Tab-separated table of N, CA and C in Angstrom:
chain	number	residue	atom	x	y	z
A	8	ALA	N	0.788	-1.181	-0.071
A	8	ALA	CA	0.232	-0.089	-0.188
A	8	ALA	C	1.081	1.112	0.142
A	9	LYS	N	0.434	2.003	-0.780
A	9	LYS	CA	1.179	3.588	-0.793
A	9	LYS	C	0.809	4.087	0.437
A	10	SER	N	2.146	5.446	0.603
A	10	SER	CA	1.717	6.177	1.605
A	10	SER	C	0.774	6.953	1.343
A	11	ILE	N	0.302	8.438	2.295
A	11	ILE	CA	-0.433	9.604	1.824
A	11	ILE	C	1.030	10.270	1.575
A	12	ALA	N	1.640	10.076	1.225
A	12	ALA	CA	2.778	11.364	1.141
A	12	ALA	C	3.132	11.058	-0.290
A	13	ALA	N	3.481	9.866	-0.829
A	13	ALA	CA	3.298	9.187	-2.040
A	13	ALA	C	2.002	9.075	-2.557
A	14	ILE	N	1.446	8.978	-2.380
A	14	ILE	CA	0.313	9.778	-2.830
A	14	ILE	C	0.159	10.970	-3.491
A	15	ILE	N	0.054	11.866	-2.613
A	15	ILE	CA	0.470	13.056	-3.498
A	15	ILE	C	1.258	13.302	-3.710
A	16	ALA	N	2.306	12.979	-3.689
A	16	ALA	CA	3.696	13.504	-4.586
A	16	ALA	C	3.520	12.690	-6.291
A	17	GLN	N	2.650	11.589	-6.359
A	17	GLN	CA	2.492	11.414	-7.321
A	17	GLN	C	1.733	11.925	-8.100
A	18	TYR	N	0.638	12.493	-7.130
A	18	TYR	CA	-0.787	13.268	-7.807
A	18	TYR	C	0.135	14.762	-8.214
A	19	LEU	N	1.091	15.303	-7.697
A	19	LEU	CA	1.660	16.477	-7.888
A	19	LEU	C	2.701	16.545	-8.894
A	20	ASP	N	3.068	15.553	-9.309
A	20	ASP	CA	4.235	15.253	-10.497
A	20	ASP	C	3.501	14.770	-11.624
A	21	VAL	N	2.696	15.711	-11.668
A	21	VAL	CA	1.610	15.567	-13.659
A	21	VAL	C	2.166	17.006	-14.244
A	22	ALA	N	1.872	16.897	-15.630
A	22	ALA	CA	1.959	18.190	-16.255
A	22	ALA	C	0.876	18.851	-15.957
A	23	TYR	N	-0.418	18.398	-15.566
A	23	TYR	CA	-1.785	18.642	-15.768
A	23	TYR	C	-2.643	18.827	-14.048
A	24	THR	N	-1.950	19.301	-13.320
A	24	THR	CA	-2.858	18.967	-11.630
A	24	THR	C	-3.884	20.020	-12.260
A	25	GLY	N	-4.709	19.728	-11.536
A	25	GLY	CA	-6.231	20.130	-11.789
A	25	GLY	C	-7.117	20.473	-12.907
A	26	MET	N	-6.431	19.217	-13.477
A	26	MET	CA	-7.860	19.079	-15.158
A	26	MET	C	-7.067	17.720	-15.070
A	27	SER	N	-8.173	16.809	-15.722
A	27	SER	CA	-7.870	15.459	-16.585
A	27	SER	C	-6.867	15.354	-17.292
A	28	TYR	N	-6.496	14.324	-17.002
A	28	TYR	CA	-4.980	13.732	-18.680
A	28	TYR	C	-5.964	14.007	-20.067
A	29	GLN	N	-7.212	13.873	-20.571
A	29	GLN	CA	-7.668	13.683	-21.226
A	29	GLN	C	-7.992	15.724	-21.730
A	30	ARG	N	-8.562	16.389	-20.989
A	30	ARG	CA	-8.252	17.424	-20.779
A	30	ARG	C	-7.112	18.308	-21.445
A	31	TYR	N	-6.066	17.655	-20.531
A	31	TYR	CA	-4.827	17.965	-20.737
A	31	TYR	C	-4.496	18.023	-22.150
A	32	GLN	N	-4.567	16.950	-22.694
A	32	GLN	CA	-4.585	16.670	-23.769
A	32	GLN	C	-4.804	17.262	-24.702
A	33	GLU	N	-6.111	17.801	-24.776
A	33	GLU	CA	-6.856	18.053	-25.679
A	33	GLU	C	-5.781	20.153	-25.789
A	34	LEU	N	-6.019	20.462	-25.009
A	34	LEU	CA	-4.652	21.611	-24.737
A	34	LEU	C	-3.659	21.609	-25.377
A	35	CYS	N	-3.306	20.482	-24.916
A	35	CYS	CA	-1.877	19.992	-25.315
A	35	CYS	C	-2.500	20.642	-27.262
A	36	PHE	N	-3.091	19.993	-27.746
A	36	PHE	CA	-3.073	19.483	-29.167
A	36	PHE	C	-3.332	21.139	-29.781
A	37	LYS	N	-4.537	21.821	-29.126
A	37	LYS	CA	-5.077	22.894	-29.380
A	37	LYS	C	-3.960	24.127	-29.928
A	38	HIS	N	-2.572	23.588	-28.908
A	38	HIS	CA	-1.650	24.768	-29.301
A	38	HIS	C	-0.725	23.663	-30.308
A	39	MET	N	-0.309	22.595	-30.343
A	39	MET	CA	0.226	22.367	-31.219
A	39	MET	C	-0.388	22.476	-32.941
A	40	GLU	N	-2.300	22.782	-32.826
A	40	GLU	CA	-2.258	23.230	-34.179
A	40	GLU	C	-2.430	24.935	-34.327
A	41	ILE	N	-2.157	25.753	-33.218
A	41	ILE	CA	-2.032	26.811	-33.891
A	41	ILE	C	-0.483	26.776	-33.819
A	42	ASP	N	0.788	26.445	-33.325
A	42	ASP	CA	1.461	26.575	-34.183
A	42	ASP	C	1.812	25.856	-35.560
A	43	PHE	N	1.046	24.742	-35.668
A	43	PHE	CA	1.189	24.276	-37.446
A	43	PHE	C	0.834	25.558	-37.546
A	44	GLN	N	-0.349	26.137	-38.062
A	44	GLN	CA	-0.877	27.258	-38.952
A	44	GLN	C	-0.040	28.248	-38.859
A	45	TYR	N	0.402	28.737	-37.666
A	45	TYR	CA	1.867	29.959	-37.501
A	45	TYR	C	2.608	29.490	-38.929
A	46	ALA	N	2.912	28.481	-38.715
A	46	ALA	CA	4.366	28.084	-39.642
A	46	ALA	C	3.567	27.681	-40.479
A	47	MET	N	2.459	27.585	-41.048
A	47	MET	CA	2.218	26.787	-42.609
A	47	MET	C	1.645	28.859	-43.424
A	48	GLY	N	1.856	29.755	-42.168
A	48	GLY	CA	1.580	31.065	-42.865
A	48	GLY	C	0.097	31.978	-42.595
A	49	SER	N	-0.924	30.507	-42.288
A	49	SER	CA	-2.189	30.937	-42.206
A	49	SER	C	-3.060	30.090	-40.977
A	50	THR	N	-3.653	31.069	-39.789
A	50	THR	CA	-4.597	30.507	-39.059
A	50	THR	C	-6.221	30.857	-39.440
A	51	THR	N	-6.296	30.762	-40.297
A	51	THR	CA	-7.883	30.521	-41.520
A	51	THR	C	-8.190	29.607	-41.988
A	52	SER	N	-7.124	28.994	-42.647
A	52	SER	CA	-7.259	28.340	-44.196
A	52	SER	C	-6.851	26.762	-43.274
A	53	PRO	N	-8.641	26.224	-43.724
A	53	PRO	CA	-8.705	24.809	-43.253
A	53	PRO	C	-7.644	23.915	-44.055
A	54	ARG	N	-6.899	24.422	-44.813
A	54	ARG	CA	-5.881	23.507	-45.637
A	54	ARG	C	-4.652	23.339	-44.410
A	55	ASN	N	-4.550	24.553	-43.346
A	55	ASN	CA	-3.650	24.476	-42.736
A	55	ASN	C	-3.785	23.808	-41.170
A	56	THR	N	-4.513	22.619	-41.305
A	56	THR	CA	-4.625	21.628	-39.815
A	56	THR	C	-3.831	20.956	-39.730
A	57	LEU	N	-3.951	19.916	-39.378
A	57	LEU	CA	-3.325	18.821	-38.943
A	57	LEU	C	-4.668	17.535	-38.920
A	58	SER	N	-4.172	16.540	-39.657
A	58	SER	CA	-5.408	15.526	-39.097
A	58	SER	C	-5.961	15.145	-38.471
A	59	ARG	N	-7.041	14.662	-38.394
A	59	ARG	CA	-7.303	13.932	-37.216
A	59	ARG	C	-6.530	12.781	-37.035
A	60	GLU	N	-6.218	11.640	-38.182
A	60	GLU	CA	-5.164	10.592	-38.321
A	60	GLU	C	-3.897	10.959	-37.285
A	61	TYR	N	-3.495	12.140	-38.216
A	61	TYR	CA	-2.081	12.412	-37.468
A	61	TYR	C	-2.106	12.614	-35.981
A	62	LYS	N	-2.890	13.484	-35.677
A	62	LYS	CA	-3.433	13.460	-34.400
A	62	LYS	C	-3.408	12.341	-33.460
A	63	ALA	N	-4.112	11.863	-34.105
A	63	ALA	CA	-4.588	10.137	-33.262
A	63	ALA	C	-3.301	9.688	-32.920
A	64	LEU	N	-2.500	9.676	-34.083
A	64	LEU	CA	-1.078	8.560	-34.364
A	64	LEU	C	-0.376	9.647	-33.244
A	65	VAL	N	-0.314	10.748	-32.908
A	65	VAL	CA	0.794	11.306	-32.424
A	65	VAL	C	0.464	11.129	-31.012
A	66	LEU	N	-0.629	10.808	-30.424
A	66	LEU	CA	-1.354	11.097	-29.079
A	66	LEU	C	-1.441	9.240	-28.694
A	67	GLN	N	-1.513	8.476	-29.878
A	67	GLN	CA	-1.360	7.389	-29.345
A	67	GLN	C	-0.246	6.899	-29.299
A	68	GLU	N	1.064	7.157	-29.965
A	68	GLU	CA	2.268	6.860	-29.491
A	68	GLU	C	3.337	7.808	-27.889
A	69	TRP	N	2.587	9.002	-27.757
A	69	TRP	CA	2.634	9.343	-26.615
A	69	TRP	C	2.192	8.910	-25.523
A	70	SER	N	0.796	8.301	-25.492
A	70	SER	CA	0.177	7.526	-24.673
A	70	SER	C	1.261	6.537	-24.637
A	71	ARG	N	1.813	5.740	-25.595
A	71	ARG	CA	2.561	4.076	-25.594
A	71	ARG	C	3.195	4.660	-24.529
A	72	ALA	N	4.020	5.773	-24.905
A	72	ALA	CA	4.989	5.793	-23.898
A	72	ALA	C	5.450	6.728	-22.555
A	73	ASP	N	4.056	7.189	-22.430
A	73	ASP	CA	3.784	7.657	-20.785
A	73	ASP	C	2.470	7.106	-20.707
A	74	ARG	N	2.754	5.789	-20.213
A	74	ARG	CA	2.153	4.280	-19.725
A	74	ARG	C	1.389	5.067	-18.601
A	75	GLU	N	2.197	6.305	-17.292
A	75	GLU	CA	1.241	6.326	-16.318
A	75	GLU	C	0.850	7.483	-16.378
A	76	ALA	N	0.643	7.968	-17.509
A	76	ALA	CA	-0.160	9.095	-17.632
A	76	ALA	C	0.178	10.373	-16.914
A	77	THR	N	1.607	10.312	-16.929
A	77	THR	CA	1.971	11.632	-16.314
A	77	THR	C	1.995	13.351	-17.114
A	78	GLY	N	1.800	12.795	-18.443
A	78	GLY	CA	2.062	14.166	-18.928
A	78	GLY	C	3.581	14.744	-19.689
A	79	PHE	N	4.413	13.524	-18.874
A	79	PHE	CA	6.150	13.746	-19.387
A	79	PHE	C	6.191	12.863	-20.116
A	80	LEU	N	8.092	12.654	-20.807
A	80	LEU	CA	8.592	11.825	-21.251
A	80	LEU	C	9.981	12.280	-21.140
A	81	THR	N	10.683	11.041	-20.435
A	81	THR	CA	12.179	10.912	-20.539
A	81	THR	C	12.823	11.788	-21.750
A	82	MET	N	13.877	11.893	-21.819
A	82	MET	CA	14.280	12.148	-22.679
A	82	MET	C	14.525	10.394	-23.994
A	83	GLU	N	15.027	9.966	-23.144
A	83	GLU	CA	14.745	8.578	-23.828
A	83	GLU	C	13.892	8.029	-24.062
A	84	GLU	N	12.536	8.456	-23.476
A	84	GLU	CA	11.139	7.947	-24.487
A	84	GLU	C	11.053	8.929	-25.559
A	85	LEU	N	11.659	10.177	-25.379
A	85	LEU	CA	11.129	11.333	-26.510
A	85	LEU	C	11.959	10.756	-27.601
A	86	VAL	N	13.325	10.120	-27.657
A	86	VAL	CA	14.030	9.690	-28.990
A	86	VAL	C	13.477	8.746	-29.247
A	87	ARG	N	12.915	7.944	-28.257
A	87	ARG	CA	12.302	6.480	-28.818
A	87	ARG	C	10.951	6.784	-30.033
A	88	PHE	N	10.311	7.666	-29.137
A	88	PHE	CA	8.766	8.170	-30.117
A	88	PHE	C	8.904	8.822	-31.396
A	89	HIS	N	10.017	9.597	-31.745
A	89	HIS	CA	10.391	10.061	-32.531
A	89	HIS	C	11.078	8.844	-33.926
A	90	HIS	N	11.907	8.121	-33.185
A	90	HIS	CA	11.872	7.323	-33.633
A	90	HIS	C	10.919	6.185	-34.200
A	91	ARG	N	9.836	6.034	-33.912
A	91	ARG	CA	8.570	5.297	-34.000
A	91	ARG	C	7.977	5.944	-35.003
A	92	MET	N	8.400	7.190	-34.691
A	92	MET	CA	6.749	8.235	-36.190
A	92	MET	C	7.801	7.834	-37.037
A	93	PHE	N	9.119	8.062	-37.021
A	93	PHE	CA	9.946	7.497	-38.053
A	93	PHE	C	9.896	6.106	-39.392
A	94	VAL	N	10.209	5.771	-38.402
A	94	VAL	CA	10.881	4.269	-38.537
A	94	VAL	C	9.007	3.366	-38.291
A	95	LEU	N	8.916	3.247	-37.565
A	95	LEU	CA	7.800	3.053	-37.847
A	95	LEU	C	6.347	3.980	-38.800
A	96	HIS	N	5.886	4.679	-38.374
A	96	HIS	CA	4.622	4.685	-39.387
A	96	HIS	C	5.904	6.181	-40.037
A	97	LYS	N	6.240	5.791	-40.894
A	97	LYS	CA	6.923	6.537	-42.242
A	97	LYS	C	6.772	7.943	-42.207
A	98	ILE	N	6.827	8.689	-41.619
A	98	ILE	CA	6.571	10.015	-41.634
A	98	ILE	C	8.198	10.594	-41.421
A	99	PRO	N	8.218	11.563	-42.900
A	99	PRO	CA	9.591	11.960	-42.781
A	99	PRO	C	10.148	13.073	-42.052
A	100	SER	N	8.988	14.072	-41.630
A	100	SER	CA	9.270	14.745	-40.870
A	100	SER	C	9.843	14.634	-39.457
A	101	TRP	N	9.695	13.369	-38.707
A	101	TRP	CA	9.753	12.746	-37.655
A	101	TRP	C	11.240	12.096	-37.392
A	102	ARG	N	12.518	12.125	-38.680
A	102	ARG	CA	13.692	11.825	-38.846
A	102	ARG	C	14.603	12.318	-37.650
A	103	LEU	N	15.330	11.702	-37.640
A	103	LEU	CA	16.128	11.787	-36.259
A	103	LEU	C	17.982	12.200	-37.047
A	104	ASP	N	18.334	12.699	-36.769
A	104	ASP	CA	20.012	13.254	-37.060
A	104	ASP	C	20.519	14.054	-36.402
A	105	ARG	N	22.324	13.770	-36.283
A	105	ARG	CA	22.591	14.761	-35.219
A	105	ARG	C	21.879	16.309	-35.317
A	106	TYR	N	21.616	16.847	-35.939
A	106	TYR	CA	21.392	18.144	-35.932
A	106	TYR	C	20.230	18.437	-34.951
A	107	LEU	N	19.156	17.360	-34.885
A	107	LEU	CA	17.963	17.549	-34.277
A	107	LEU	C	18.273	16.919	-33.351
A	108	LEU	N	19.121	15.956	-32.777
A	108	LEU	CA	19.193	15.546	-31.510
A	108	LEU	C	19.577	16.585	-30.665
A	109	ARG	N	20.604	17.175	-31.644
A	109	ARG	CA	21.544	18.375	-30.689
A	109	ARG	C	20.153	19.572	-30.182
A	110	TYR	N	19.289	19.513	-30.974
A	110	TYR	CA	18.401	20.912	-30.967
A	110	TYR	C	17.150	20.554	-29.751
A	111	ILE	N	16.866	18.822	-29.405
A	111	ILE	CA	16.177	18.792	-28.604
A	111	ILE	C	17.228	18.435	-27.665
A	112	LYS	N	18.215	18.195	-27.378
A	112	LYS	CA	19.000	18.591	-25.953
A	112	LYS	C	18.622	20.194	-25.895
A	113	ARG	N	18.664	21.007	-26.593
A	113	ARG	CA	18.679	22.583	-26.080
A	113	ARG	C	17.292	23.223	-25.830
A	114	GLU	N	16.451	21.944	-26.735
A	114	GLU	CA	15.001	22.683	-26.347
A	114	GLU	C	14.702	22.335	-24.919
A	115	PHE	N	14.767	20.979	-24.567
A	115	PHE	CA	14.834	20.175	-23.793
A	115	PHE	C	15.601	20.320	-23.071
A	116	PRO	N	16.656	21.027	-21.895
A	116	PRO	CA	17.641	20.785	-20.952
A	116	PRO	C	17.722	20.008	-20.282
A	117	GLY	N	16.238	19.814	-19.188
A	117	GLY	CA	16.283	18.604	-18.270
A	117	GLY	C	15.755	17.516	-18.946
A	118	ASP	N	15.545	16.880	-18.002
A	118	ASP	CA	15.524	15.005	-18.498
A	118	ASP	C	14.213	14.644	-18.563
A	119	ARG	N	13.291	15.719	-18.499
A	119	ARG	CA	12.592	15.390	-19.554
A	119	ARG	C	11.460	16.259	-19.991
A	120	ALA	N	10.513	16.193	-20.825
A	120	ALA	CA	9.534	17.199	-21.849
A	120	ALA	C	7.855	16.990	-21.202
A	121	SER	N	7.334	18.098	-21.165
A	121	SER	CA	6.305	17.634	-21.080
A	121	SER	C	5.156	17.522	-22.384
A	122	LEU	N	3.947	16.786	-22.020
A	122	LEU	CA	3.874	16.735	-23.581
A	122	LEU	C	2.917	17.882	-23.876
A	123	ARG	N	2.907	19.417	-23.223
A	123	ARG	CA	2.454	20.793	-23.467
A	123	ARG	C	3.997	21.438	-24.584
A	124	GLU	N	4.716	20.943	-23.760
A	124	GLU	CA	6.396	21.432	-24.211
A	124	GLU	C	6.415	20.890	-25.458
A	125	PHE	N	6.469	19.351	-25.635
A	125	PHE	CA	6.664	18.526	-27.051
A	125	PHE	C	5.598	19.168	-27.959
A	126	CYS	N	4.365	19.975	-27.629
A	126	CYS	CA	3.498	19.942	-29.087
A	126	CYS	C	3.762	21.209	-29.539
A	127	LEU	N	4.233	22.233	-28.731
A	127	LEU	CA	4.476	23.154	-29.105
A	127	LEU	C	6.433	23.088	-29.709
A	128	TYR	N	6.968	22.041	-29.804
A	128	TYR	CA	8.112	22.021	-30.182
A	128	TYR	C	7.938	21.132	-31.456
A	129	ALA	N	6.956	20.205	-31.243
A	129	ALA	CA	7.118	19.474	-32.718
A	129	ALA	C	6.693	20.379	-34.124
A	130	GLU	N	5.643	21.606	-33.877
A	130	GLU	CA	5.299	22.024	-34.926
A	130	GLU	C	6.430	23.279	-35.700
A	131	GLU	N	6.893	23.452	-34.377
A	131	GLU	CA	7.924	24.681	-34.519
A	131	GLU	C	8.772	24.072	-35.795
A	132	GLY	N	9.374	22.995	-35.817
A	132	GLY	CA	9.850	22.949	-37.582
A	132	GLY	C	9.393	22.761	-38.608
A	133	GLU	N	8.397	22.982	-38.736
A	133	GLU	CA	7.824	23.007	-39.730
A	133	GLU	C	8.009	24.440	-40.742
A	134	VAL	N	8.323	25.640	-39.819
A	134	VAL	CA	8.591	26.595	-40.470
A	134	VAL	C	9.696	26.947	-41.629
A	135	GLY	N	9.489	27.138	-42.387
A	135	GLY	CA	10.036	27.593	-43.549
A	135	GLY	C	10.586	26.176	-44.509
A	136	GLU	N	9.720	25.272	-44.367
A	136	GLU	CA	10.270	23.964	-44.897
A	136	GLU	C	8.821	23.995	-46.013
């Protein structure tokens, strides 16, 4: 049995204190969508939206890595996530090379990244492509 202190610490060590995990995910993906629209040059064009399938895939892979629904991935998990998106799902923009790995380390200097941070980062690279 867990102690009360352990339960409280577990509750507080999530990226979404004060809301459900599902609501947190929805808000994160709204940020991702806005960033993508800006990267594509328009927030009003219906063409500049991420497909439901793509968002579902990202969420599926994030949830696969974030088994305890904390809203965080370690850097090792984040690199595996990238690898799966590129190799397994064949999405070219998720290809990892040494430059992108350095960029990830610079963007996420700690030992983990939240889903919100990740959603803001994920579409940032689309600018100028």
